[in-house]
Coordinates of C-alpha atoms in Angstrom, one line a residue:
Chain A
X1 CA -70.2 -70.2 29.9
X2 CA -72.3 -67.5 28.6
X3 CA -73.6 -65.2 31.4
X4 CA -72.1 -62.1 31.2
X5 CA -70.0 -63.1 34.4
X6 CA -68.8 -66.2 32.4
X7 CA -67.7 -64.2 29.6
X8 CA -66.1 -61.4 31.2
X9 CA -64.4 -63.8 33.7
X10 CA -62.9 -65.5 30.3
X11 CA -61.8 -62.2 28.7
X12 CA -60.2 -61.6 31.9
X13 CA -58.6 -64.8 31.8
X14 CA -57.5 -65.1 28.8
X15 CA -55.2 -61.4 29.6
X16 CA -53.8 -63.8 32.0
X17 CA -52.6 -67.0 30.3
X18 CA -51.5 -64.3 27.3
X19 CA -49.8 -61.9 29.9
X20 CA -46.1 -63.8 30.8
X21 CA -44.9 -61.2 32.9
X22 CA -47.9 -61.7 34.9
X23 CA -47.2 -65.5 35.5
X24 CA -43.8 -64.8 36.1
X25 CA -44.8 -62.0 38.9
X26 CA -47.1 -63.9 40.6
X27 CA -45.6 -67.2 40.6
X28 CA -41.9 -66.9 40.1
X29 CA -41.5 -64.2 42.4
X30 CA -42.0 -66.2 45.7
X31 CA -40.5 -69.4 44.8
X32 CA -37.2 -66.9 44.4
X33 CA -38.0 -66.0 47.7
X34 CA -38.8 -69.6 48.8
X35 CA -35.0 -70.6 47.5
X36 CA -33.5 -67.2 49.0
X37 CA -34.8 -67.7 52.2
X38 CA -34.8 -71.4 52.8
X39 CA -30.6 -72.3 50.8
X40 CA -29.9 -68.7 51.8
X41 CA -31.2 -67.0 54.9
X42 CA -32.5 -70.4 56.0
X43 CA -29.5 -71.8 58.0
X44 CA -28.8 -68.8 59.9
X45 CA -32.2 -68.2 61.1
X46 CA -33.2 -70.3 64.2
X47 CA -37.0 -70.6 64.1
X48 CA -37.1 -73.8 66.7
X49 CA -38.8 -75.8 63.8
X50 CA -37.2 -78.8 62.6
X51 CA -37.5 -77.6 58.6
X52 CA -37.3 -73.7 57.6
X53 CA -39.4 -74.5 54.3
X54 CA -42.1 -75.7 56.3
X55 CA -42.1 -72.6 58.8
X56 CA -41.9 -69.8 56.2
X57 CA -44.5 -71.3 53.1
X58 CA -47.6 -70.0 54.9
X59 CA -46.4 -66.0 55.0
X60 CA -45.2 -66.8 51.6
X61 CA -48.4 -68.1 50.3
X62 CA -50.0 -64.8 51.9
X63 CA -47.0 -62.9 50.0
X64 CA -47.9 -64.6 46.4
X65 CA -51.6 -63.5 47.0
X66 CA -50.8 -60.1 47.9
X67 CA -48.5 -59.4 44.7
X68 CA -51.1 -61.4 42.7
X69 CA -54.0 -58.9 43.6
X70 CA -51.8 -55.8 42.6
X71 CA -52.6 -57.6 38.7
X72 CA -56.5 -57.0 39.8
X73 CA -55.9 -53.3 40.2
X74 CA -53.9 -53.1 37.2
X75 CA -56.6 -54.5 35.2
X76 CA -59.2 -52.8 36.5
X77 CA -57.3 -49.6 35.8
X78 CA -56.7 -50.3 32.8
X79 CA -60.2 -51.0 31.9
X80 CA -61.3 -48.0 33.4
X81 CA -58.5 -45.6 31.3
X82 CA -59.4 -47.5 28.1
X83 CA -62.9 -46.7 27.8
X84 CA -63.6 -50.7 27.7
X85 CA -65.4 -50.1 31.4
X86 CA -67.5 -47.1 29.9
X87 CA -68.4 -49.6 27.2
X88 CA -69.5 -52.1 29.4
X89 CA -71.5 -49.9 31.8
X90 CA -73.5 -48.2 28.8
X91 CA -74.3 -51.9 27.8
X92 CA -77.3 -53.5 28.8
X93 CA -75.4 -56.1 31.1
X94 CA -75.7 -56.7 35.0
X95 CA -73.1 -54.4 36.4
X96 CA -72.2 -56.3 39.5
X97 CA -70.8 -58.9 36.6
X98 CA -68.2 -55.8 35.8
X99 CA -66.9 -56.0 39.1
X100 CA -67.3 -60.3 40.0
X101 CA -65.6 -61.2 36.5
X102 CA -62.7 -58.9 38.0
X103 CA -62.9 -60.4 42.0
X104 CA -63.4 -64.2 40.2
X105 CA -60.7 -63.9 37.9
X106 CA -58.6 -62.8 41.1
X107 CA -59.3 -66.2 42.5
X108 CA -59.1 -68.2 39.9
X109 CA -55.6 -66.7 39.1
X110 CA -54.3 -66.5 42.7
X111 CA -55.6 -69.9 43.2
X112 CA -53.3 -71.4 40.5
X113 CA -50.4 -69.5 41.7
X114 CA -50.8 -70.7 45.3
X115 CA -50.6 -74.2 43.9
X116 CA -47.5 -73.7 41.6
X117 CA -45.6 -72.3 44.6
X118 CA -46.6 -74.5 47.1
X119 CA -45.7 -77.6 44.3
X120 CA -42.2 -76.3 44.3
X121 CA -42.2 -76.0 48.7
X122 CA -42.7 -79.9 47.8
X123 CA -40.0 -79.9 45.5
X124 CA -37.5 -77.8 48.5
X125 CA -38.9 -80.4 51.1
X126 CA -42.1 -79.2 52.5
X127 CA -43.8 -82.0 54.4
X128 CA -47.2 -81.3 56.1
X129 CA -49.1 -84.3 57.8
X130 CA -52.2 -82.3 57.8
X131 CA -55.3 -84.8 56.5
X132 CA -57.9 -83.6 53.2
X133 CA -60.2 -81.7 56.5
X134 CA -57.0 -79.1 57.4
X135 CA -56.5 -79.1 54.0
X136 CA -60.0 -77.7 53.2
X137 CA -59.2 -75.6 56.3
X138 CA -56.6 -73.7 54.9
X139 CA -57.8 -73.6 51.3
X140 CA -60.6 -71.9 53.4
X141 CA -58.4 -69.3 54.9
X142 CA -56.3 -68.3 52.0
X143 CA -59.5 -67.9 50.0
X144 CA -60.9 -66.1 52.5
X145 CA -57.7 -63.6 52.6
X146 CA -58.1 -63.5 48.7
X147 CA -61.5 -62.1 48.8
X148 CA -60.8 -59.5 51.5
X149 CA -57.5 -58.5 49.5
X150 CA -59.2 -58.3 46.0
X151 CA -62.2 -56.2 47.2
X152 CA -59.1 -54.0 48.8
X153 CA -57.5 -53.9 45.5
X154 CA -60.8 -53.0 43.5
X155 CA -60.7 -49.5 45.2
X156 CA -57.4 -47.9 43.6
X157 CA -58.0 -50.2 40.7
X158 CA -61.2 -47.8 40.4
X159 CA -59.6 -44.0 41.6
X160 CA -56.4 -44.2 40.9
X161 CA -55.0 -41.7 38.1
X162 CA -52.3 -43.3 37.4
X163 CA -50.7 -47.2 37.0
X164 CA -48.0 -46.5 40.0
X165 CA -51.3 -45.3 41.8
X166 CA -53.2 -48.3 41.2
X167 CA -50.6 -50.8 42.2
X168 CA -48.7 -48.9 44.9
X169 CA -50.7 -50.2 47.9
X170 CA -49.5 -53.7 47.4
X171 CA -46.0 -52.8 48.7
X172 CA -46.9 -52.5 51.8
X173 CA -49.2 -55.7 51.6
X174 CA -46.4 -57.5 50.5
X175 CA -44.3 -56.0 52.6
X176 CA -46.5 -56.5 55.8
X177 CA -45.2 -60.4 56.3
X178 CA -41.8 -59.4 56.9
X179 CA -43.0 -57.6 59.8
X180 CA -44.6 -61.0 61.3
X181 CA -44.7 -64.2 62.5
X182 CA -43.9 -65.5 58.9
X183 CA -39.8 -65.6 58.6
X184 CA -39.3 -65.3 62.2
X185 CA -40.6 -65.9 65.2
X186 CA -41.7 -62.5 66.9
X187 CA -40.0 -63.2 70.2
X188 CA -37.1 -62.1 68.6
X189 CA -38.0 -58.5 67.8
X190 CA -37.9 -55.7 70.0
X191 CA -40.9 -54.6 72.0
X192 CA -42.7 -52.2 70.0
X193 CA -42.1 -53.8 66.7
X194 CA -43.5 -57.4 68.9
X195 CA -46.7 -55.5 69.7
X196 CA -47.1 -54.5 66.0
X197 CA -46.3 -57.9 64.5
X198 CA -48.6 -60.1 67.5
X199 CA -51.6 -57.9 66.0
X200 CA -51.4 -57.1 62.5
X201 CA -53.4 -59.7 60.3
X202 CA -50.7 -61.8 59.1
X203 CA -49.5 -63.2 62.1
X204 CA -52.8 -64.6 63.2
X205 CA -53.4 -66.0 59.6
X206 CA -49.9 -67.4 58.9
X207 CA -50.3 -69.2 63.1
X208 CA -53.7 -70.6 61.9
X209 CA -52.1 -72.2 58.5
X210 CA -49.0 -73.6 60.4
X211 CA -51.8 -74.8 63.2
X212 CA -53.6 -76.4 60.8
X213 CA -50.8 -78.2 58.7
X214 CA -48.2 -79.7 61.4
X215 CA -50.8 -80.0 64.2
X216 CA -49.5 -77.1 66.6
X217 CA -51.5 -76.4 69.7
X218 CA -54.4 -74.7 68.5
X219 CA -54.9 -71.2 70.3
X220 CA -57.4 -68.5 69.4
X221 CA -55.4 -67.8 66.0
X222 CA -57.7 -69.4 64.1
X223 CA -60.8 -66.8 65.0
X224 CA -58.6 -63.9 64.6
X225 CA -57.7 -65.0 61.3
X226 CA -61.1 -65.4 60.0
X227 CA -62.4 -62.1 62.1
X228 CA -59.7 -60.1 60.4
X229 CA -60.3 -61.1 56.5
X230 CA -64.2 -60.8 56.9
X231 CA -63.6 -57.2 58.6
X232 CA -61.1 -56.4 56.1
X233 CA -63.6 -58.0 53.0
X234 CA -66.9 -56.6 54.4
X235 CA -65.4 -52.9 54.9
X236 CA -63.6 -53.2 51.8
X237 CA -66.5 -54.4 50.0
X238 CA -68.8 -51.7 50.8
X239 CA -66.1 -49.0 49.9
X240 CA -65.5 -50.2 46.6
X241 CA -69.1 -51.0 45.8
X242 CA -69.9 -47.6 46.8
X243 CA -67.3 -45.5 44.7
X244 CA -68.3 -48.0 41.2
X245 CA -72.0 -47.2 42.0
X246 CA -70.8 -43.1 42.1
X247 CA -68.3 -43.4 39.3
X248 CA -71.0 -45.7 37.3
X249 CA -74.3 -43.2 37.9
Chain B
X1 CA -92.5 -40.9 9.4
X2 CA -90.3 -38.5 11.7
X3 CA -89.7 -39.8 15.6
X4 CA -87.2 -38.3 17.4
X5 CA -84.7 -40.4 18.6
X6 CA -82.5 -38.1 21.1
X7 CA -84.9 -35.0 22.7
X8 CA -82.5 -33.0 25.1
X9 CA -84.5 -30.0 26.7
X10 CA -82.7 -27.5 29.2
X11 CA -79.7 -30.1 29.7
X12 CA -77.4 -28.7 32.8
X13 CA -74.1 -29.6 34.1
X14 CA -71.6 -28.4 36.3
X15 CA -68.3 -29.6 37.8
X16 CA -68.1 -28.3 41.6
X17 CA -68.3 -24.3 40.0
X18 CA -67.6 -24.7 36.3
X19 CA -70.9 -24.6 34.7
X20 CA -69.9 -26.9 31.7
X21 CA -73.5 -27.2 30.3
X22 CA -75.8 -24.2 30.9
X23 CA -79.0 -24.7 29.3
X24 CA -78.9 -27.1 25.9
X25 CA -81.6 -28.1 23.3
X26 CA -81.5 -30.1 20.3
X27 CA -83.0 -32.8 18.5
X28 CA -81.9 -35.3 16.8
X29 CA -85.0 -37.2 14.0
X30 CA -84.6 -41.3 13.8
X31 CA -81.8 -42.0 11.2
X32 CA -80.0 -38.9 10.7
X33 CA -75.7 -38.6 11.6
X34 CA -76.3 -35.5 13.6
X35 CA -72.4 -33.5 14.5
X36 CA -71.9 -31.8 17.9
X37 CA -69.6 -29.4 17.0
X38 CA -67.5 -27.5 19.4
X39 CA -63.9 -26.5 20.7
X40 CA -62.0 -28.6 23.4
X41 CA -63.7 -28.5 26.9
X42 CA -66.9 -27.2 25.1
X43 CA -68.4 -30.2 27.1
X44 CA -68.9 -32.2 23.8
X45 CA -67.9 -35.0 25.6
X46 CA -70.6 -34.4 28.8
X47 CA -73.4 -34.0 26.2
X48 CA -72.6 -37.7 25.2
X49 CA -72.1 -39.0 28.8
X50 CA -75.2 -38.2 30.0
X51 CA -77.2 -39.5 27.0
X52 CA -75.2 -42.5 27.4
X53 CA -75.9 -42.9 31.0
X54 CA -72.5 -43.2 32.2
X55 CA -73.1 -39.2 33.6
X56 CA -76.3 -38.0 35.6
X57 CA -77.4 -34.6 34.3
X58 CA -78.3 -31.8 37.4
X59 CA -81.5 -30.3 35.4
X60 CA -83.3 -30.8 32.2
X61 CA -85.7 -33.4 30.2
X62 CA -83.3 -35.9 28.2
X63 CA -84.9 -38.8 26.3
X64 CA -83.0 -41.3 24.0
X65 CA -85.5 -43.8 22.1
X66 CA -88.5 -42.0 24.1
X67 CA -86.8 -43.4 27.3
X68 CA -85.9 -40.6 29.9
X69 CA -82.2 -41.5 31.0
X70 CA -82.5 -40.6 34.8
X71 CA -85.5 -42.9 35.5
X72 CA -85.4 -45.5 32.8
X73 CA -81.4 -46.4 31.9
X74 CA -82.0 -50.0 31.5
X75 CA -84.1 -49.2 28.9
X76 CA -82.2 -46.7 27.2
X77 CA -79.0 -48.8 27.5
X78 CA -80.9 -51.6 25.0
X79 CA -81.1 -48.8 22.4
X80 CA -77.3 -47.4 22.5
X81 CA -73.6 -48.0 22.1
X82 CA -70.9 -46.0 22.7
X83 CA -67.9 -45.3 21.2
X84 CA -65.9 -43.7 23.6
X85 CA -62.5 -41.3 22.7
X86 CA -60.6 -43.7 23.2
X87 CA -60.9 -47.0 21.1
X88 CA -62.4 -49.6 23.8
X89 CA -61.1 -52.7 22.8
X90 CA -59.3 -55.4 24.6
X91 CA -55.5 -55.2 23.2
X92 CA -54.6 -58.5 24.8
X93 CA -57.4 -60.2 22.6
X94 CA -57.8 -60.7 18.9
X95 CA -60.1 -58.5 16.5
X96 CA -62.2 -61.4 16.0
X97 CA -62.1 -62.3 19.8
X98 CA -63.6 -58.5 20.9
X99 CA -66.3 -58.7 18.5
X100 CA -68.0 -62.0 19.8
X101 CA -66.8 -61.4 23.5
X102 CA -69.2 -57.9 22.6
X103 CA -72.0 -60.4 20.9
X104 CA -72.1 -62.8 23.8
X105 CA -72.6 -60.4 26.2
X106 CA -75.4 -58.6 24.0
X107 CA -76.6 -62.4 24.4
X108 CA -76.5 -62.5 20.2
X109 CA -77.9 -66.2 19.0
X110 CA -74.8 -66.8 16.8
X111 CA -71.7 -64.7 17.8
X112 CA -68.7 -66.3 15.9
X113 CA -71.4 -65.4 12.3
X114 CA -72.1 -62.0 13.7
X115 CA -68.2 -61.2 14.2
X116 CA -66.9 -62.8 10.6
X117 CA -69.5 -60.4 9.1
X118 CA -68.0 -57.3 11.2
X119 CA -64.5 -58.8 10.4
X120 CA -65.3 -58.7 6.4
X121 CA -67.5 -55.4 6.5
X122 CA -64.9 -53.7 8.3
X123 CA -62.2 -55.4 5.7
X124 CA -60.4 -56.5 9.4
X125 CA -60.8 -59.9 8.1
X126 CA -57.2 -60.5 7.4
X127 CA -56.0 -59.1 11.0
X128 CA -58.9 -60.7 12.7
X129 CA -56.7 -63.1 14.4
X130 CA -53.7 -60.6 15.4
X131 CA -54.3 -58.9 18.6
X132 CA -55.6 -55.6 18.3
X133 CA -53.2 -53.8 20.4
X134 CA -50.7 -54.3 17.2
X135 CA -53.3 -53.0 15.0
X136 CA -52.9 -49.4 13.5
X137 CA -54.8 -46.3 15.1
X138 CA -57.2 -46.5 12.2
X139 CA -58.0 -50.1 12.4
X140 CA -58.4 -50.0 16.3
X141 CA -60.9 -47.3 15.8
X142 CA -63.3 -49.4 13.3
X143 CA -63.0 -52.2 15.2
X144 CA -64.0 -50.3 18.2
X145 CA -67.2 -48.8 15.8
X146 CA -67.7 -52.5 14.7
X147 CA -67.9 -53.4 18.0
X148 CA -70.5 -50.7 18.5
X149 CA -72.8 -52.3 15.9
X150 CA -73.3 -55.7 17.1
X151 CA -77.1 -55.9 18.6
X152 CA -77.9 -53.2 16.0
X153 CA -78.5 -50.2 18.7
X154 CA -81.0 -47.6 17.4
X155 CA -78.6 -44.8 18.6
X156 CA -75.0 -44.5 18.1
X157 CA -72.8 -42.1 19.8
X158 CA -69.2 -41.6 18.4
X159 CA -67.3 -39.1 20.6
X160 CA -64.6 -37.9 18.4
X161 CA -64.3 -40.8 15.9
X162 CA -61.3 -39.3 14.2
X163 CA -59.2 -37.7 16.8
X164 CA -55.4 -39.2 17.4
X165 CA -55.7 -40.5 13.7
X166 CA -53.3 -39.9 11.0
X167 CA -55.1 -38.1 7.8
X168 CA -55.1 -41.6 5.3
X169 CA -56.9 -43.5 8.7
X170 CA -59.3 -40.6 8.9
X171 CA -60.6 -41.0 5.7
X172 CA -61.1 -44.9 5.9
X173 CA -63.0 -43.8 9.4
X174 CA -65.4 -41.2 7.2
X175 CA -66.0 -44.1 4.8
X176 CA -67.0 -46.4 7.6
X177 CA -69.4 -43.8 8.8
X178 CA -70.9 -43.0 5.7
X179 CA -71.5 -46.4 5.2
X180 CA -73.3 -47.1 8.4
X181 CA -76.1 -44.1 7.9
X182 CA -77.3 -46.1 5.4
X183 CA -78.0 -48.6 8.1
X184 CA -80.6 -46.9 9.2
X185 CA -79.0 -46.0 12.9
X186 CA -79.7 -42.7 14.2
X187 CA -76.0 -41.4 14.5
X188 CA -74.8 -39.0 17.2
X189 CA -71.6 -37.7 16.3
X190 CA -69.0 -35.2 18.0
X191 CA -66.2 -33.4 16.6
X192 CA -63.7 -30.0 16.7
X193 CA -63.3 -30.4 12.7
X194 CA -65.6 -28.2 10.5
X195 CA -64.5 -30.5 7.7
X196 CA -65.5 -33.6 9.7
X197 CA -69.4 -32.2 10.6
X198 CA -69.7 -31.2 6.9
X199 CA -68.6 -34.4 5.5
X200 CA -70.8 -37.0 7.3
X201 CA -73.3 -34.9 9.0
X202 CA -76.7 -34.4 7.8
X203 CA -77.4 -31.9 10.4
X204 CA -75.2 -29.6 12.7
X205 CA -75.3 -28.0 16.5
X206 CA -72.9 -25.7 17.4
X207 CA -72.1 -26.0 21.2
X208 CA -70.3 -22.7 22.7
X209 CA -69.6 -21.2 26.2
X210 CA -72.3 -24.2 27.5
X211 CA -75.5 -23.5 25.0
X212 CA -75.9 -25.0 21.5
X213 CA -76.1 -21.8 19.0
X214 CA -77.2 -23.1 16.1
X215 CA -78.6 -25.8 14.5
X216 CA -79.1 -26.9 11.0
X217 CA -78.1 -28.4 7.8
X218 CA -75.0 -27.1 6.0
X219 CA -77.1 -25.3 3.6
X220 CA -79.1 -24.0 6.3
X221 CA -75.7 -22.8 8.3
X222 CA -73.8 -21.3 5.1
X223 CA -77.2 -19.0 4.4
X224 CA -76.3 -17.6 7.8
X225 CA -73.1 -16.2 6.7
X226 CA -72.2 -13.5 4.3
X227 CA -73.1 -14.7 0.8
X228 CA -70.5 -16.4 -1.1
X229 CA -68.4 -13.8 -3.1
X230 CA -66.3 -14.6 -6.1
X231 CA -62.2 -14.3 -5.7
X232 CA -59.2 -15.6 -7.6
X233 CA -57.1 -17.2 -5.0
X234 CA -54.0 -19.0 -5.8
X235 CA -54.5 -22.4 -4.5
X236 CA -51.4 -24.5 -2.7
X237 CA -51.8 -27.8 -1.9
X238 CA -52.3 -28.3 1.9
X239 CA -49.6 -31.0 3.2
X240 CA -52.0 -33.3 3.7
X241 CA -53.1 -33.3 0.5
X242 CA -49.6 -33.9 -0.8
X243 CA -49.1 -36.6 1.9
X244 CA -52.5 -38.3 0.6
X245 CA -51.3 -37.9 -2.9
X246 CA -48.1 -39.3 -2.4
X247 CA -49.4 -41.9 -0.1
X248 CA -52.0 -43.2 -3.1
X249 CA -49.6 -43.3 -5.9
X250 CA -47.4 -45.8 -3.8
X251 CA -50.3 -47.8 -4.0
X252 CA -50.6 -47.7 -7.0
X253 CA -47.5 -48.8 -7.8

């Protein structure tokens, strides 16, 4: 590829496959989980599905994106400290290519990473008998929740002053399908921690996947998935575009 | 012929209240190394910013290569490069792998050529392959003006070249300069070191308290001053002296 997109997505790339810690933080990290929670946690927790691994791989797929997009900020930081982003903007280049090769490298990288993990949920006995249609369906979904994430991390990865600035929102991003429908079913928490988990994002997104891969009765979940990524990438999108056009003239 | 390739007239700048940049004029002729020379937070590094685009200037006509910077950037960003404070490379990457990813994107016919060229004329040909984060300060900071050169800008701005370096990489970083104002660049150059704007720079602006004070060549600036009066001084060697003598018999050992 030679657009300037092309190029900067394989420089980009390239910090990747050369970066191990990276790999191993983005795809090691939630099989751990995967093999905590499923030989672990699993037996204890009563879900009313017949196999744990196939209840909890959707919030875990949501959990490898969100620790994956915390590596977008970092990069972008990074770029932005080191003078190569001053470089690139007093270049004669398209600048939305600055900010694409960092969203596309995002997807390509999460993309793998959802793969790898959901390869070793084969290996633990994951079992969907969802045809190549709910397939495409939820390669839809997650990219869609990749998108709105990335364009979430592109603000920090832009303002922050610091590395532990950059990546700190992603705690709670990680953190956020703990407090869902992902390990266990809501009806199980108290009230107020219910009414929290039934309407934050993940729940709706994590029901839609598990619709779409073992064939539940499908409910609204579906449309408040996909309303809550494209609010969460349109707003974040206009933020971040807006503080790179400031910070770049 | 003499063109001007920088023309800054009434340059102002200000950061909420601190007026950084109050009213600054200079000139800088096509193919000169003109120095900015000035303390730290003189607003050295603001001067450069805005003629490099990456700043917008509140008042005052600034043209780089006839092009004004507020209305036509595109065009004045097909005339520069920067080289930042800070050496912009990618560590992750090779030497050789930061010079073509910079010729590709400057959309140069034949960018492996281009960077083996760099590599040799920088003598980073035998680390070309190593990634540049384990290079030393010295040779992160010529690859980072190598990188500058590819697409042959007409204007080159180096915003401290030498800062952060140890004395033996400063000099290699002098030679490298010296060398390229043969290339016929026009050379914007900033610096806190006396020693540096009188070793590469043809001409001189002092920048203090937000103006420029004077401008000139060194002869031009030492006229200014007191004339020159004969003493008989006792000269030590300075450390660094002794550290660069030291360093150069080891090598030639």
């Amino acid at each position: 590829m030679t657009s300037t997109t092309g190029v900067l997505l394989g420089r980009l790339m390239r910090n990747i496959t050369r970066s191990p810690d990276t790999i191993i933080t983005v795809a090691i990290t939630p099989i751990m989980m995967l093999l905590l929670f499923v030989y672990v946690f699993g037996g204890a927790i009563e879900t009313g599905s017949s196999s744990y691994v196939n209840y909890l791989l959707p919030g875990i797929l949501l959990i490898t994106i969100a620790s994956g997009v915390a590596y977008t900020s970092l990069r972008l930081f990074n770029d932005v400290k080191g003078g190569l982003m001053a470089r690139f903007l007093t270049m004669p280049i398209k600048r939305s290519a600055i900010l694409w090769a960092h969203v596309l490298t995002s997807l390509v990288s999460n993309s793998i990473a959802v793969a790898v993990v959901i390869l070793a949920a084969l290996l633990m006995g994951f079992r969907s008998n969802a045809g190549i249609l709910e397939w495409l369906a939820v390669a839809g979904i997650l990219g869609l929740f990749m998108l709105a994430v990335t364009w979430v991390a592109i603000i920090p990865g832009l303002t922050a002053s610091s590395m532990e600035g950059a990546t700190a929102y992603s705690y709670p991003l990680i953190f956020l399908p703990f407090v869902s429908s992902a390990f266990v079913p809501t009806e199980t928490m108290p009230t107020a921690v219910r009414i929290f988990a039934d309407n934050q994002p993940v729940t709706s997104i994590v029901n839609s996947i598990r619709v779409l891969l073992y064939d539940e009765t499908v409910g609204n979940d579906i449309w408040v998935a996909l309303a809550w990524c494209i609010a969460i990438m349109v707003f974040a999108y206009f933020i971040a575009v807006n503080v790179f056009k400031r910070q770049a003239r | 012929m003499k063109k001007i390739a920088i023309g800054v007239e009434g340059l102002k700048k200000s950061f909420k209240t601190n007026r950084v940049l109050v009213d600054v004029d200079f000139d800088v002729q096509n193919g000169e190394i003109f120095a900015l020379l000035g303390s730290n937070g003189s607003g050295k590094t603001t001067i450069v910013n805005i003629l490099s685009t990456l700043m917008k200037p509140d008042g005052g006509k600034i043209e780089v290569c006839s092009f004004d910077v507020l209305l036509q950037p595109d065009q004045v960003r097909q005339n520069i490069s920067l080289t930042g404070q800070f050496s912009a490379i990618d560590g992750i990457l090779t030497g050789r792998e930061n010079l073509i990813m910079i010729a590709k994107l400057r959309r140069i016919s034949n960018p492996a050529q281009t960077a083996d060229k760099l590599l040799a004329k920088f003598s980073l040909a035998d680390a070309a392959n190593r990634r540049a984060e384990k290079y030393s300060g010295g040779m992160k900071r010529r690859l980072d003006i190598a990188m500058s050169l590819i697409g042959s800008p007409a204007v080159i701005f180096l915003d401290e070249p030498t800062t952060g370096l140890d004395p033996e990489s400063r000099l290699e970083v002098w030679r490298t300069i010296k060398e390229l104002a043969g290339g016929g660049a026009t050379i914007l150059l900033t610096t806190q070191h006396l020693e540096e704007a009188e070793q590469l720079a043809d001409r001189i602006a002092i920048l203090h308290d937000g103006k420029i004070i004077t401008t000139g060549t060194l002869t031009e600036l030492k006229k200014m001053f007191p004339p020159a009066k004969v003493e008989f001084v006792e000269k030590q060697p300075t450390l660094e002296e002794i550290f660069l003598a030291i360093i150069r018999k080891k090598e030639e050992l």
